[in-house]
mmCIF file of C-alpha atoms in Angstrom:
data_model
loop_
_atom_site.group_PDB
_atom_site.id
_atom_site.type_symbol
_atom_site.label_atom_id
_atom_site.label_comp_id
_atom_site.label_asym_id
_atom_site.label_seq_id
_atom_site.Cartn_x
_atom_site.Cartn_y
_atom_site.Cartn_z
ATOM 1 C CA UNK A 1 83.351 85.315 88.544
ATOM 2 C CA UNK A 2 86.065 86.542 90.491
ATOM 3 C CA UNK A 3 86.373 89.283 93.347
ATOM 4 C CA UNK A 4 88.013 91.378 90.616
ATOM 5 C CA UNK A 5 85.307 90.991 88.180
ATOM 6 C CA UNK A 6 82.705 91.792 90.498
ATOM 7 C CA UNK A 7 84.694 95.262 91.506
ATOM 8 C CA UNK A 8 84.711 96.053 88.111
ATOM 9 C CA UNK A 9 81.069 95.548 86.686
ATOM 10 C CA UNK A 10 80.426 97.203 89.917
ATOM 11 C CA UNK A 11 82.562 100.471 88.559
ATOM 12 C CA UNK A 12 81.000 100.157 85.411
ATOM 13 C CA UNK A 13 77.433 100.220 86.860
ATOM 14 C CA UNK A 14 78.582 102.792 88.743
ATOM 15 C CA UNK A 15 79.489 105.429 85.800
ATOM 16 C CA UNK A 16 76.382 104.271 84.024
ATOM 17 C CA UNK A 17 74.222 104.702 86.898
ATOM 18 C CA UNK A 18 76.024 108.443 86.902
ATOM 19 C CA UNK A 19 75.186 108.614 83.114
ATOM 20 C CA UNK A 20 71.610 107.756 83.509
ATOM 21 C CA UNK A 21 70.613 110.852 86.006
ATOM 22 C CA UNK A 22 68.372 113.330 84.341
ATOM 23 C CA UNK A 23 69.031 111.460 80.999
ATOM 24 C CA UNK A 24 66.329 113.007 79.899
ATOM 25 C CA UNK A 25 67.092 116.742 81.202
ATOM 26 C CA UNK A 26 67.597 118.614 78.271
ATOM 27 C CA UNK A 27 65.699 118.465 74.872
ATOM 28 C CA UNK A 28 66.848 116.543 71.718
ATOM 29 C CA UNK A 29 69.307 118.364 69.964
ATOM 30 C CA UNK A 30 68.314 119.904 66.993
ATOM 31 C CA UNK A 31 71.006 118.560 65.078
ATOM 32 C CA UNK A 32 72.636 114.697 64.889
ATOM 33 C CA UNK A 33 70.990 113.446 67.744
ATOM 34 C CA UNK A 34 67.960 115.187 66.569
ATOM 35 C CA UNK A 35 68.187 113.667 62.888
ATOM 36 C CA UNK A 36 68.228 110.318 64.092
ATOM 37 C CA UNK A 37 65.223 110.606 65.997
ATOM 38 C CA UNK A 38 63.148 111.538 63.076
ATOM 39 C CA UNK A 39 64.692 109.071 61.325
ATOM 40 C CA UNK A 40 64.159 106.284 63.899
ATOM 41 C CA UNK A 41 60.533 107.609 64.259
ATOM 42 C CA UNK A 42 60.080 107.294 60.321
ATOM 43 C CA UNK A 43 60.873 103.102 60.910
ATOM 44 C CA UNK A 44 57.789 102.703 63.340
ATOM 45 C CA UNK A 45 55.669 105.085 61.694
ATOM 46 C CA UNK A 46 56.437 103.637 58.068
ATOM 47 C CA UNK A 47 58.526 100.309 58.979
ATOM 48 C CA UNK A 48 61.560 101.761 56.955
ATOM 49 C CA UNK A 49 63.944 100.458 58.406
ATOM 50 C CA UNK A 50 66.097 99.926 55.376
ATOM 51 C CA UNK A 51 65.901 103.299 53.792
ATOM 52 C CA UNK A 52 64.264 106.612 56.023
ATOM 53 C CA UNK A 53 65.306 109.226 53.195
ATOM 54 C CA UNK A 54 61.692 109.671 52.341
ATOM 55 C CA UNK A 55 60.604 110.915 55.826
ATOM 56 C CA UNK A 56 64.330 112.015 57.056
ATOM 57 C CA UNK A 57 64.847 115.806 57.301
ATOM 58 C CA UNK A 58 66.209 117.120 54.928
ATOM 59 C CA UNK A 59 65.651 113.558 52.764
ATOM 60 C CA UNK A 60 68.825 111.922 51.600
ATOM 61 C CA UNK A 61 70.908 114.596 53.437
ATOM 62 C CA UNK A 62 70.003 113.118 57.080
ATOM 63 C CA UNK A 63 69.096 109.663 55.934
ATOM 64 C CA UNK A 64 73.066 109.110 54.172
ATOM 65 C CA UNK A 65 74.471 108.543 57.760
ATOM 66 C CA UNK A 66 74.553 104.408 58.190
ATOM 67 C CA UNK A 67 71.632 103.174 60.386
ATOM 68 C CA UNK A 68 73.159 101.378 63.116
ATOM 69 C CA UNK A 69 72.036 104.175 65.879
ATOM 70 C CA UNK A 70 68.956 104.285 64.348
ATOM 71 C CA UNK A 71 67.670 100.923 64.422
ATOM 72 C CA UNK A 72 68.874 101.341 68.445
ATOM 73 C CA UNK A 73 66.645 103.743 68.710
ATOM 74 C CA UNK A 74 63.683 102.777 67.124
ATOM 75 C CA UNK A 75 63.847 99.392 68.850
ATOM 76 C CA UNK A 76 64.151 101.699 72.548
ATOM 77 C CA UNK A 77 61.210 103.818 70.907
ATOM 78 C CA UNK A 78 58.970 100.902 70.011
ATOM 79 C CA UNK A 79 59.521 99.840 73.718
ATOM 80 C CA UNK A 80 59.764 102.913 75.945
ATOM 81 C CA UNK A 81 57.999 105.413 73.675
ATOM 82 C CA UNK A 82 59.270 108.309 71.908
ATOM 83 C CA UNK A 83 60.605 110.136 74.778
ATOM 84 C CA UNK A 84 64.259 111.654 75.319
ATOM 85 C CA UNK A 85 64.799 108.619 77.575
ATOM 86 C CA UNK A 86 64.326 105.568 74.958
ATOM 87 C CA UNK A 87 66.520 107.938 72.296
ATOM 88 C CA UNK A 88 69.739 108.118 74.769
ATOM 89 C CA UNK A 89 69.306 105.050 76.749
ATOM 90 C CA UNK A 90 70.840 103.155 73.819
ATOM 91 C CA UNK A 91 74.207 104.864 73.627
ATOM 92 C CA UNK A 92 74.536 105.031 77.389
ATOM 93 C CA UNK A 93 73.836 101.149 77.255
ATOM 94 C CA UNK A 94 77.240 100.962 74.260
ATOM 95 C CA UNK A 95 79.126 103.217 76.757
ATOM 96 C CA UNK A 96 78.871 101.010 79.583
ATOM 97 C CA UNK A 97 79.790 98.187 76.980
ATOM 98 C CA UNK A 98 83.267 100.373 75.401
ATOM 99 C CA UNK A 99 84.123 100.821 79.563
ATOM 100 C CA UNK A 100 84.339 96.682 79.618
ATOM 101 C CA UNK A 101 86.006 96.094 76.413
ATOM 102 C CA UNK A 102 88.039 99.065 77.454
ATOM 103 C CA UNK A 103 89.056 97.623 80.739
ATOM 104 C CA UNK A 104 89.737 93.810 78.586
ATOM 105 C CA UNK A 105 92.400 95.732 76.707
ATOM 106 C CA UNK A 106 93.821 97.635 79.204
ATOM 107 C CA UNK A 107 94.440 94.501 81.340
ATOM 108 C CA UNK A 108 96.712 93.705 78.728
ATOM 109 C CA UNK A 109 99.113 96.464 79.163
ATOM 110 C CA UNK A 110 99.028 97.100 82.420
ATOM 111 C CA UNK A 111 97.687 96.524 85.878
ATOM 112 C CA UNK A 112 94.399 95.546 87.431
ATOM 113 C CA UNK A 113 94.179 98.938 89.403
ATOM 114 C CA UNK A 114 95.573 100.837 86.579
ATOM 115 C CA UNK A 115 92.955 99.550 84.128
ATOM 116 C CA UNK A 116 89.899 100.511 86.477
ATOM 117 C CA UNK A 117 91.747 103.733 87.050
ATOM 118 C CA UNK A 118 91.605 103.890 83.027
ATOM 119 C CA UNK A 119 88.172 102.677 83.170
ATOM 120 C CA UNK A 120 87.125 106.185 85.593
ATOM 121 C CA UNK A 121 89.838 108.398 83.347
ATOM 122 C CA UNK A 122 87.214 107.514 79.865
ATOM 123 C CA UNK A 123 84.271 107.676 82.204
ATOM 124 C CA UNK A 124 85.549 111.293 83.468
ATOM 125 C CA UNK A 125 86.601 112.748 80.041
ATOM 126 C CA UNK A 126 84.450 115.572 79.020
ATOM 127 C CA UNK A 127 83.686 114.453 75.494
ATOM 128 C CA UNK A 128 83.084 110.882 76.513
ATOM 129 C CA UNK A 129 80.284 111.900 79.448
ATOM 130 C CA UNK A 130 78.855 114.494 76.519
ATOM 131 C CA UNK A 131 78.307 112.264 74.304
ATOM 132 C CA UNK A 132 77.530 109.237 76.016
ATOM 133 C CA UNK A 133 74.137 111.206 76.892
ATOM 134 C CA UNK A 134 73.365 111.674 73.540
ATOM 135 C CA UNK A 135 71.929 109.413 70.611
ATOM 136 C CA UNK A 136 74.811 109.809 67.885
ATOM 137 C CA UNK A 137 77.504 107.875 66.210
ATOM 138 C CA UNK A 138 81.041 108.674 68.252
ATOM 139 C CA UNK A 139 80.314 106.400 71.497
ATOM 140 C CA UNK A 140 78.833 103.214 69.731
ATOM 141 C CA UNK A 141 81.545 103.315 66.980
ATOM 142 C CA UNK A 142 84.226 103.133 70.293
ATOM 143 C CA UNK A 143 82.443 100.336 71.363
ATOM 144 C CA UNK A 144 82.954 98.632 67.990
ATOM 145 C CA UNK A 145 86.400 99.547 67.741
ATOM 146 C CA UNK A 146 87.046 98.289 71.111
ATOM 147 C CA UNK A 147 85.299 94.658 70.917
ATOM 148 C CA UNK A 148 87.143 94.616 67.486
ATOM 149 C CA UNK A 149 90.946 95.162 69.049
ATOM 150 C CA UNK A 150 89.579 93.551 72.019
ATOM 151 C CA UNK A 151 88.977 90.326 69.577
ATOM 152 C CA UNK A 152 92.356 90.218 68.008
ATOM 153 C CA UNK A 153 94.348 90.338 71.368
ATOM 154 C CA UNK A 154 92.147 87.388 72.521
ATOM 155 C CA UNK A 155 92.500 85.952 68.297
ATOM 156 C CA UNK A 156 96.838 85.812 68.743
ATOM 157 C CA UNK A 157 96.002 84.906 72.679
ATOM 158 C CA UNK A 158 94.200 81.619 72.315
ATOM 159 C CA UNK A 159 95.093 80.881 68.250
ATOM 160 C CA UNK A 160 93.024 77.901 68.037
ATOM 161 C CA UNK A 161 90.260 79.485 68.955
ATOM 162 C CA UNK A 162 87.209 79.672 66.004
ATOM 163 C CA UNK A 163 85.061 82.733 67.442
ATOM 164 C CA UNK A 164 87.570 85.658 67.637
ATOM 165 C CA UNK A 165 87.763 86.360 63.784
ATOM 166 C CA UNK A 166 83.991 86.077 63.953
ATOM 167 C CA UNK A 167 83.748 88.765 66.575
ATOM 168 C CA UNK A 168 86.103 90.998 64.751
ATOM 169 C CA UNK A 169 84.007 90.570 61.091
ATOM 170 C CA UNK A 170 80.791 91.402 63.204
ATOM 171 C CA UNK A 171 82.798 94.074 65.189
ATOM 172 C CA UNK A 172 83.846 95.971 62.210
ATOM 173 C CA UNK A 173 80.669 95.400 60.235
ATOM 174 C CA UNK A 174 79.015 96.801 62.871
ATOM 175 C CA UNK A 175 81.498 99.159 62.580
ATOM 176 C CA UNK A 176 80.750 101.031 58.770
ATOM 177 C CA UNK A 177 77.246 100.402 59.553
ATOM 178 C CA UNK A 178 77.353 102.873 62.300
ATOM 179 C CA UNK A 179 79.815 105.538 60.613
ATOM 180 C CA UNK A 180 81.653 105.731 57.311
ATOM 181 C CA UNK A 181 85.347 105.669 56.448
ATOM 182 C CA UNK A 182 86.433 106.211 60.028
ATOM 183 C CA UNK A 183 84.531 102.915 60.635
ATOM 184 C CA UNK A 184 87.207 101.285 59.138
ATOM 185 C CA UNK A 185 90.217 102.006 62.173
ATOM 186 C CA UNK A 186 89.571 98.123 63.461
ATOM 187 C CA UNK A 187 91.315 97.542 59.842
ATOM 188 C CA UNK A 188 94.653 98.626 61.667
ATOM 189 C CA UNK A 189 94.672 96.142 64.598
ATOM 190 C CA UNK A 190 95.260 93.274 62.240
ATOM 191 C CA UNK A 191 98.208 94.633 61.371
ATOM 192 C CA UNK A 192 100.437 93.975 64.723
ATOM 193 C CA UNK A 193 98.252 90.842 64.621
ATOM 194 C CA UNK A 194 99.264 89.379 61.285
ATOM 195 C CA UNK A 195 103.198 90.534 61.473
ATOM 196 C CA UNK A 196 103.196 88.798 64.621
ATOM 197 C CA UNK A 197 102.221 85.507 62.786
ATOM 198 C CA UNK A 198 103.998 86.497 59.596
ATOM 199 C CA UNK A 199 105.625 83.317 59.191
ATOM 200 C CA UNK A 200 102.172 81.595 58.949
ATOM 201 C CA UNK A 201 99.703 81.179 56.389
ATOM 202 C CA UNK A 202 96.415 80.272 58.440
ATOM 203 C CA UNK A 203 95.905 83.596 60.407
ATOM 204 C CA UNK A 204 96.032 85.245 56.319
ATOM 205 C CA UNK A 205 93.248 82.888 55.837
ATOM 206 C CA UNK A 206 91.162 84.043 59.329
ATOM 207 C CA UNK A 207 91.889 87.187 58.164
ATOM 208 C CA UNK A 208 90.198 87.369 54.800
ATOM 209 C CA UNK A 209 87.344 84.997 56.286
ATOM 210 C CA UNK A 210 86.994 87.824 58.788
ATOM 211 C CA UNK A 211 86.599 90.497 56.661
ATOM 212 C CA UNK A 212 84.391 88.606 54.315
ATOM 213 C CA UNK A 213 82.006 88.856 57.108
ATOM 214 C CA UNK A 214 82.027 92.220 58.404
ATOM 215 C CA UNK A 215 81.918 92.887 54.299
ATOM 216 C CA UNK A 216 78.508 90.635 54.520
ATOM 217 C CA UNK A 217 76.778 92.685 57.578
ATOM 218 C CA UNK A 218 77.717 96.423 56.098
ATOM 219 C CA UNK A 219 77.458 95.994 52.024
ATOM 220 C CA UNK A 220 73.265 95.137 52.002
ATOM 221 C CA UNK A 221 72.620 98.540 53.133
ATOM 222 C CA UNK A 222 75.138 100.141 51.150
ATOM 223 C CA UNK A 223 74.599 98.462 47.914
ATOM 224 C CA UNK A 224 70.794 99.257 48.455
ATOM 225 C CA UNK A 225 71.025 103.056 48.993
ATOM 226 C CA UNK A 226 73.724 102.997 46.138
ATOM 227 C CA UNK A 227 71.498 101.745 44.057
ATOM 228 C CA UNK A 228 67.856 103.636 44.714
ATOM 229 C CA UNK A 229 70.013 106.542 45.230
ATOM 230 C CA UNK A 230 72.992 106.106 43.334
ATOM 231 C CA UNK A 231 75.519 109.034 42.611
ATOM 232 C CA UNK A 232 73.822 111.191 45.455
ATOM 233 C CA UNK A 233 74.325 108.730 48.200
ATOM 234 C CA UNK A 234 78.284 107.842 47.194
ATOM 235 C CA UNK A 235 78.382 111.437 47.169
ATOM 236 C CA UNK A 236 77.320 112.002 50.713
ATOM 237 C CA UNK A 237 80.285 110.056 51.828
ATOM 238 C CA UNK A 238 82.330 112.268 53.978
ATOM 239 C CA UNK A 239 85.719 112.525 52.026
ATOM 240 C CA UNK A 240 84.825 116.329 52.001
ATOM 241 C CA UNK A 241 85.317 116.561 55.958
ATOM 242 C CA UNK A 242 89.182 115.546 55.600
ATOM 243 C CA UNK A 243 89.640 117.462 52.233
ATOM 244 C CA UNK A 244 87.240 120.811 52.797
ATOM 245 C CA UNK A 245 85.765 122.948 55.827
ATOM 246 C CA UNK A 246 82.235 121.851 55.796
ATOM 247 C CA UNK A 247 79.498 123.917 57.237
ATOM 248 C CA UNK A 248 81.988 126.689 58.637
ATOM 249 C CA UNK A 249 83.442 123.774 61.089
ATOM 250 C CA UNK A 250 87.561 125.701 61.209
ATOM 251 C CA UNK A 251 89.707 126.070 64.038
ATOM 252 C CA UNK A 252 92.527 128.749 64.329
ATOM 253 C CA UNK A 253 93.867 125.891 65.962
ATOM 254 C CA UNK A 254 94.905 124.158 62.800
ATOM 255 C CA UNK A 255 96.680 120.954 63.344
ATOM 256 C CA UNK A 256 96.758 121.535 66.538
ATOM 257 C CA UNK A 257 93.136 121.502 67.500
ATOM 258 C CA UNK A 258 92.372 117.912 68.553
ATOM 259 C CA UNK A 259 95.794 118.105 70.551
ATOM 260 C CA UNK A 260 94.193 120.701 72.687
ATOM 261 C CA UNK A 261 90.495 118.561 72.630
ATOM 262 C CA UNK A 262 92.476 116.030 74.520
ATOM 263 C CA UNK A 263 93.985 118.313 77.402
ATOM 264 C CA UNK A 264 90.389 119.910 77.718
ATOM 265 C CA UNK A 265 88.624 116.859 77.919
ATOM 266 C CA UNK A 266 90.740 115.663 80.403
ATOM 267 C CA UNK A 267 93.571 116.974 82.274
ATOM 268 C CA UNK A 268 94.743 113.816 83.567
ATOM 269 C CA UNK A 269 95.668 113.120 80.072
ATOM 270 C CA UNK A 270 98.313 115.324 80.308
ATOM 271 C CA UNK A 271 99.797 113.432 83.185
ATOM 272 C CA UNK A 272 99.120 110.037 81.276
ATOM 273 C CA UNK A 273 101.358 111.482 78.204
ATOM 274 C CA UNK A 274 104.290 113.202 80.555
ATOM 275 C CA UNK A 275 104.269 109.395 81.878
ATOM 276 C CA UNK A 276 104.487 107.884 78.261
ATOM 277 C CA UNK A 277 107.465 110.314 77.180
ATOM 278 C CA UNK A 278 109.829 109.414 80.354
ATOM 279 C CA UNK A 279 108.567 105.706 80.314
ATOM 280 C CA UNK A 280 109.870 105.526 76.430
ATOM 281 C CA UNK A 281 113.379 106.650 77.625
ATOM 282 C CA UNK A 282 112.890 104.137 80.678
ATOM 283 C CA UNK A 283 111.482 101.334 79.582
ATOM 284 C CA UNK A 284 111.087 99.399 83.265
ATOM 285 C CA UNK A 285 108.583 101.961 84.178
ATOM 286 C CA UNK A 286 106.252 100.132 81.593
ATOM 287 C CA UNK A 287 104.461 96.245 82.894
ATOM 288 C CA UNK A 288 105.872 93.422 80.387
ATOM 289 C CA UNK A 289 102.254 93.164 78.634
ATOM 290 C CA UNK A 290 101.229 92.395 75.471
ATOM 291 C CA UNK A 291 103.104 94.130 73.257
ATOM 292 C CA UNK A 292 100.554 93.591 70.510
ATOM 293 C CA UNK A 293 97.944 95.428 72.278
ATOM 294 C CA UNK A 294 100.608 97.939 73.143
ATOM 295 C CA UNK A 295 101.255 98.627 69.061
ATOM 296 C CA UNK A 296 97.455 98.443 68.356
ATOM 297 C CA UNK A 297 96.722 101.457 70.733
ATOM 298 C CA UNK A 298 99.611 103.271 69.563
ATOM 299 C CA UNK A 299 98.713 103.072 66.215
ATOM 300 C CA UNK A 300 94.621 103.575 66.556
ATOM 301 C CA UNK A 301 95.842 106.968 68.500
ATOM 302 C CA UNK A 302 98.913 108.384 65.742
ATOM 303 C CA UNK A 303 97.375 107.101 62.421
ATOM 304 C CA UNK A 304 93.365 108.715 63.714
ATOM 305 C CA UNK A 305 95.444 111.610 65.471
ATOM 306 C CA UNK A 306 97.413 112.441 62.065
ATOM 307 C CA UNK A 307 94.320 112.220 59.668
ATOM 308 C CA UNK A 308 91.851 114.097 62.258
ATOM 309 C CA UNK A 309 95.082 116.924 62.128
ATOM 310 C CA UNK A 310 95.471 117.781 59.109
ATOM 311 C CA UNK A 311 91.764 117.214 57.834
ATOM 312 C CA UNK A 312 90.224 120.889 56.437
ATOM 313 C CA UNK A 313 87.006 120.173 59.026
ATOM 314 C CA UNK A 314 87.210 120.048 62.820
ATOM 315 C CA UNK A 315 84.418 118.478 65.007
ATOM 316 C CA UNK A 316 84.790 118.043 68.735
ATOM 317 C CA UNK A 317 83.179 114.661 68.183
#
């Protein structure tokens, strides 16, 4: 490894080491984080580890969510006990994960010490060091999103490569089994991918083969809750958050909530999108990168941005 590598895992240990302090300071919260800790309790009580909805609060209500954080947990549980500790130890092992796919891609579009700074900038957000702390869905689906664009940039990189279509089918499988319908963003990064080879038939073909696997990781869980639970599960799925206010969650904000999200979060955000707007009108203040990774982020930000907008429901996570 080189002298560069080493400065960044040491960054990354760094923030994690940060992350880790008085992990275990606060209670579980009695709400996601708290559901999946019954629920992950209810797979080494019971050995469900397929279906909890029989011990979940609330049964089918908690137990709809996919079980990717909850198998985490149970395995940290069946280790470490159930403490607060082995329930959040999981996710702040997937942030410190998203912070090194998150410096791979960022290498891509601009410098080394701009990707570290990019690195400290996710590390620093509010939302990020929130819920990187706590055992729910939002930081381990960025990890899968990440090693999924990450894949693709290293797919059109090195093309005769076998494993990078792999990684991505695992990536996004990974991906709906951890949360649904937004699980399915990684979908967009094979779009600047495949244009880019439009002319060619075989990346079609790693394509499809790619999302016949992440289609084999995620559909044995669904297809079994579908069918023990049937219309009551594939109602659970949350096309209500984009098309109703669910459980009073409204902003006076409107469209513009998650706007403002991002300048709370981080105020050095604001700088990053001043930079963005002048750089677009002078292109030479931007490095001559990848221009595929450059489209990917662009589009993972408008197209989530746009749908998160003008959805009925507003979360901060």
């Amino acid at each position: 490894m080189t002298a560069r590598q080493h400065t960044v895992i040491a960054v990354i240990l760094v923030l994690t080491g940060l992350y880790l302090m008085r992990l275990s300071g606060a209670e579980i919260q009695p709400w996601d984080e708290g559901l999946y800790a019954v629920r992950a309790q209810s797979i080494l009580e019971f050995d469900a580890w397929w279906d909890q909805s029989d011990h979940a609060l609330g049964g089918l209500y908690s137990a709809t969510a996919p079980p990717f954080v909850v198998w985490l947990v149970a395995l940290s549980m069946s280790i470490l006990g159930p403490t607060a500790i082995a329930v959040r130890l999981p996710i702040v092992l997937c942030s410190a994960i998203a912070l090194w796919m998150l410096y791979l891609v960022a290498r891509r579009m601009v410098t080394y010490e701009h990707s570290i700074l990019a690195v400290c900038v996710m590390a620093g957000t509010m939302h990020w060091a929130l819920y990187a702390r706590q055992s729910m869905t939002e930081v381990p689906l960025m990890m899968w999103c990440l090693v999924a664009l990450w894949s693709t940039l290293v797919w059109r990189e090195r093309e005769d490569a076998w494993w990078p279509p792999i990684v991505f089918g695992v990536a996004l499988g990974m991906a709906l089994l951890t949360k649904m319908l937004v699980s399915f963003v990684p979908l967009i990064f094979l779009v600047p991918l495949l244009i880019a080879q439009r002319n060619r038939f075989a990346p079609f073909i790693r394509a499809a083969g790619a999302l016949a696997i992440a289609f084999a990781v995620a559909i044995p869980w669904y297809a079994m809750m579908a069918s023990k639970h049937s219309t009551s599960f594939l109602s659970g799925v949350p096309l209500s958050h984009i098309l109703t206010t669910v459980e009073g969650n409204a902003s006076s904000l409107g469209p513009l909530f998650y706007v403002n999200q991002l300048a709370v979060g981080n105020a050095v955000i604001v700088l990053a999108f001043i930079f963005l707007a002048v750089a677009i009108v002078k292109r030479v203040l931007l490095p001559k990168f990848s221009q595929q990774a450059q489209t990917s982020v662009l589009m993972w930000f408008v197209v989530v941005l746009l749908i998160f907008s003008f959805g009925a429901t507003k979360n901060i996570h």
